[in-house]
Coordinates of C-alpha atoms in Angstrom, one line a residue:
X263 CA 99.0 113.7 90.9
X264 CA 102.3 113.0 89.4
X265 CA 101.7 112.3 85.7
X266 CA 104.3 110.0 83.5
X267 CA 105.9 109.8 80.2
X268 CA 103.2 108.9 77.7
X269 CA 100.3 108.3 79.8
X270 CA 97.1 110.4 77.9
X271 CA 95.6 113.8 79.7
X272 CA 93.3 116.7 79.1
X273 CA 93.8 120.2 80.5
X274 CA 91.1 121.6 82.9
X275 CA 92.0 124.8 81.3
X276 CA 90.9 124.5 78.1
X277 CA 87.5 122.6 78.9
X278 CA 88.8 119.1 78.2
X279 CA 88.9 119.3 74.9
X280 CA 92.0 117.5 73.4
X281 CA 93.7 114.4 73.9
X282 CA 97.4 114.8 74.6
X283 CA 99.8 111.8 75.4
X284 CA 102.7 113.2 77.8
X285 CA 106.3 112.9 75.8
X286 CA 108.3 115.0 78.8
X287 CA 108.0 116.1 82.6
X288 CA 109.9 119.4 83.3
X289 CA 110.5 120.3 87.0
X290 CA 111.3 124.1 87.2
X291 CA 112.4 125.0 90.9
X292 CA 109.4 122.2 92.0
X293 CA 107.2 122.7 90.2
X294 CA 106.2 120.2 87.6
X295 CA 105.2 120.9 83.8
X296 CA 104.5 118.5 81.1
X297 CA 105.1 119.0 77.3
X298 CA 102.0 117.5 75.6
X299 CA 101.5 115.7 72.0
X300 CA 98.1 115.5 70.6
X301 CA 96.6 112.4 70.1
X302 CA 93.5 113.3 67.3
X303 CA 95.1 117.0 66.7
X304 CA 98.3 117.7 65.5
X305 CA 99.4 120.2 68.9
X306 CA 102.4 120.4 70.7
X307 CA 101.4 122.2 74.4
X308 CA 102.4 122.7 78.0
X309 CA 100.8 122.6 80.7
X310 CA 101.1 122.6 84.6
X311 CA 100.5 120.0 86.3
X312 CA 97.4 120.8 88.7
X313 CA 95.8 121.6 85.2
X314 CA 96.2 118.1 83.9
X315 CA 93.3 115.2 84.3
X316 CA 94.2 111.2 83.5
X317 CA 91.8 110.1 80.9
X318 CA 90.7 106.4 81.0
X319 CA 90.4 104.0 78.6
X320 CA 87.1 104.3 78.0
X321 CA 87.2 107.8 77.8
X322 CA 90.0 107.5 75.3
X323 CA 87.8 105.3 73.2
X324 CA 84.8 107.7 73.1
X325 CA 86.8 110.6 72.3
X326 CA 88.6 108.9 69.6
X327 CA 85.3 107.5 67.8
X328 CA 84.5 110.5 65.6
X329 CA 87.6 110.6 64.5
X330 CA 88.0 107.2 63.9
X331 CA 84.2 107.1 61.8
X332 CA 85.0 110.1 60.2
X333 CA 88.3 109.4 58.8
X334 CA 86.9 105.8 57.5
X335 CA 83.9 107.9 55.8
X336 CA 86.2 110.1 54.2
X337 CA 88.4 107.4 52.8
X338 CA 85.7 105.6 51.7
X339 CA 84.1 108.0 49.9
X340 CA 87.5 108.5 48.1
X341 CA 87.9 105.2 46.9
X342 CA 83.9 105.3 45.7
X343 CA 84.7 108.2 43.8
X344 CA 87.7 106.7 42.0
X345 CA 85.6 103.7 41.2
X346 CA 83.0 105.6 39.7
X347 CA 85.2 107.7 37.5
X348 CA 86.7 104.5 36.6
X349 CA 83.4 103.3 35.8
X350 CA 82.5 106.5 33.4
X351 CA 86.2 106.1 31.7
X352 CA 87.0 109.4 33.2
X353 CA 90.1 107.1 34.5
X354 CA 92.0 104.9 33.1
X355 CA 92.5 101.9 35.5
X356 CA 95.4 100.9 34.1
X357 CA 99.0 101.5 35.8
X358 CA 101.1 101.5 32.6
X359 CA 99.3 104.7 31.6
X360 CA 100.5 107.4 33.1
X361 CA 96.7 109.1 34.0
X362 CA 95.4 106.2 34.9
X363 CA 97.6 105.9 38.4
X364 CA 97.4 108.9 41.2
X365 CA 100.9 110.5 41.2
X366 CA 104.0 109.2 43.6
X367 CA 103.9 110.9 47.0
X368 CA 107.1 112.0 49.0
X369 CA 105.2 113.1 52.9
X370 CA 108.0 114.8 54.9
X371 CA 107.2 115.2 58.3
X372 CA 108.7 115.8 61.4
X373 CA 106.4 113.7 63.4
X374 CA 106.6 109.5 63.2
X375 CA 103.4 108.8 64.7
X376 CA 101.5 111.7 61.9
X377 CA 103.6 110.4 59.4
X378 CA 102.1 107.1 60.0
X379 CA 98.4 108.1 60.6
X380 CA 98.9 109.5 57.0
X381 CA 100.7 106.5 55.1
X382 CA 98.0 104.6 56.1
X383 CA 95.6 106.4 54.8
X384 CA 97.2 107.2 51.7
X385 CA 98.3 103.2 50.9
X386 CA 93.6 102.7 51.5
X387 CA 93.3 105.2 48.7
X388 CA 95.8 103.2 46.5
X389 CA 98.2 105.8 46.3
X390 CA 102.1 105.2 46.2
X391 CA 103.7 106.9 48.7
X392 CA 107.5 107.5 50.3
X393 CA 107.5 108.6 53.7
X394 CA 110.3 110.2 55.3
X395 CA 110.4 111.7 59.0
X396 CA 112.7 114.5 59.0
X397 CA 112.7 117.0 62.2
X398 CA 111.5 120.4 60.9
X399 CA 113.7 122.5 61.6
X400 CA 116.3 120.3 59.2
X401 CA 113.5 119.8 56.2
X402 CA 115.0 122.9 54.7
X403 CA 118.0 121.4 54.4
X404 CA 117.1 118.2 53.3
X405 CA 114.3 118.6 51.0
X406 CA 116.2 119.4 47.7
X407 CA 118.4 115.8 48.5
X408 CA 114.8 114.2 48.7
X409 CA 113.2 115.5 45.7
X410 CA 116.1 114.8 44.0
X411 CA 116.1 110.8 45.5
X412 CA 112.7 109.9 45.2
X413 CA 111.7 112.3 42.4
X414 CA 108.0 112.5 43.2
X415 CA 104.6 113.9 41.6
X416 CA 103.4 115.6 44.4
X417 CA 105.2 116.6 47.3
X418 CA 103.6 117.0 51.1
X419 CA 105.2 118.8 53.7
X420 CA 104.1 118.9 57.2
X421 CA 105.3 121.4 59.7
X422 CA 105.6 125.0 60.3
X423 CA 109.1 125.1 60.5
X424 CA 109.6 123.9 57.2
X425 CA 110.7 127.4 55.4
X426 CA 113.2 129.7 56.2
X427 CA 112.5 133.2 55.8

């Protein structure tokens, strides 16, 4: 079965066990690979394509559940335990103060659709953040200029290609 450019697969291979949405088709002397993006899992993989199954909908949904719940649960509890140090005035609520707010976030990442997973769940936590997608192999290269821009309390960088060495 011919697969296309972002329809959502699992490999035979490796027991089903990742989501992958299909960002290119390769055809090497006829025969056809596919470069894979995780869905849940932050994975880049390749695979041939007689080891690739289409996932349905439904399927999709069930897989993506208990991720789903348990990134709600986790943010949740995070906001409960803000409230209750707010509550025993081991917070100050208040924004003019400088420890009452969380610090400013600068997220660098050299995936959109991450980058975006993870503002969102930084803006439910009430936390400022600046996101910036910058491919990884230029973040060592541009990081300094962003610091320098957005001059941030804690800085997040997402991808192994980040540091020279």
């Amino acid at each position: 079965m011919a697969f296309r450019i972002n329809d959502i697969v699992m490999r035979k291979s490796y027991g089903s066990d990742i989501l992958f949405r299909v960002i290119n088709v390769i055809d090497n002397k006829g025969v056809r690979h596919y470069l894979l993006h995780g869905l849940n899992m932050r994975i880049i993989a390749d695979a041939p394509e007689d080891d690739l199954i289409e996932v349905s909908r439904a399927k999709i949904v069930e897989y993506d559940r208990p991720y789903r719940e348990k990134a709600e649960y986790l943010l949740k509890k995070i906001a409960s335990s803000k409230s209750l140090q707010r509550k025993k005035g081991m917070v100050r609520a208040s924004r003019q103060e400088p420890y009452g707010r969380p610090g400013k976030v600068l997220h660098i990442d050299g995936d959109e659709e991450y980058l975006n997973v993870c503002l969102d769940a930084y803006k439910k936590v009430g936390m400022e953040v600046v996101g910036v997608v910058v491919k990884e192999e230029e973040q060592p290269d541009k990081v300094y200029d962003l610091l320098e821009k957005y001059r941030p309390d804690i800085l997040v960088l997402t991808g192994h290609d980040s540091i020279r060495s």
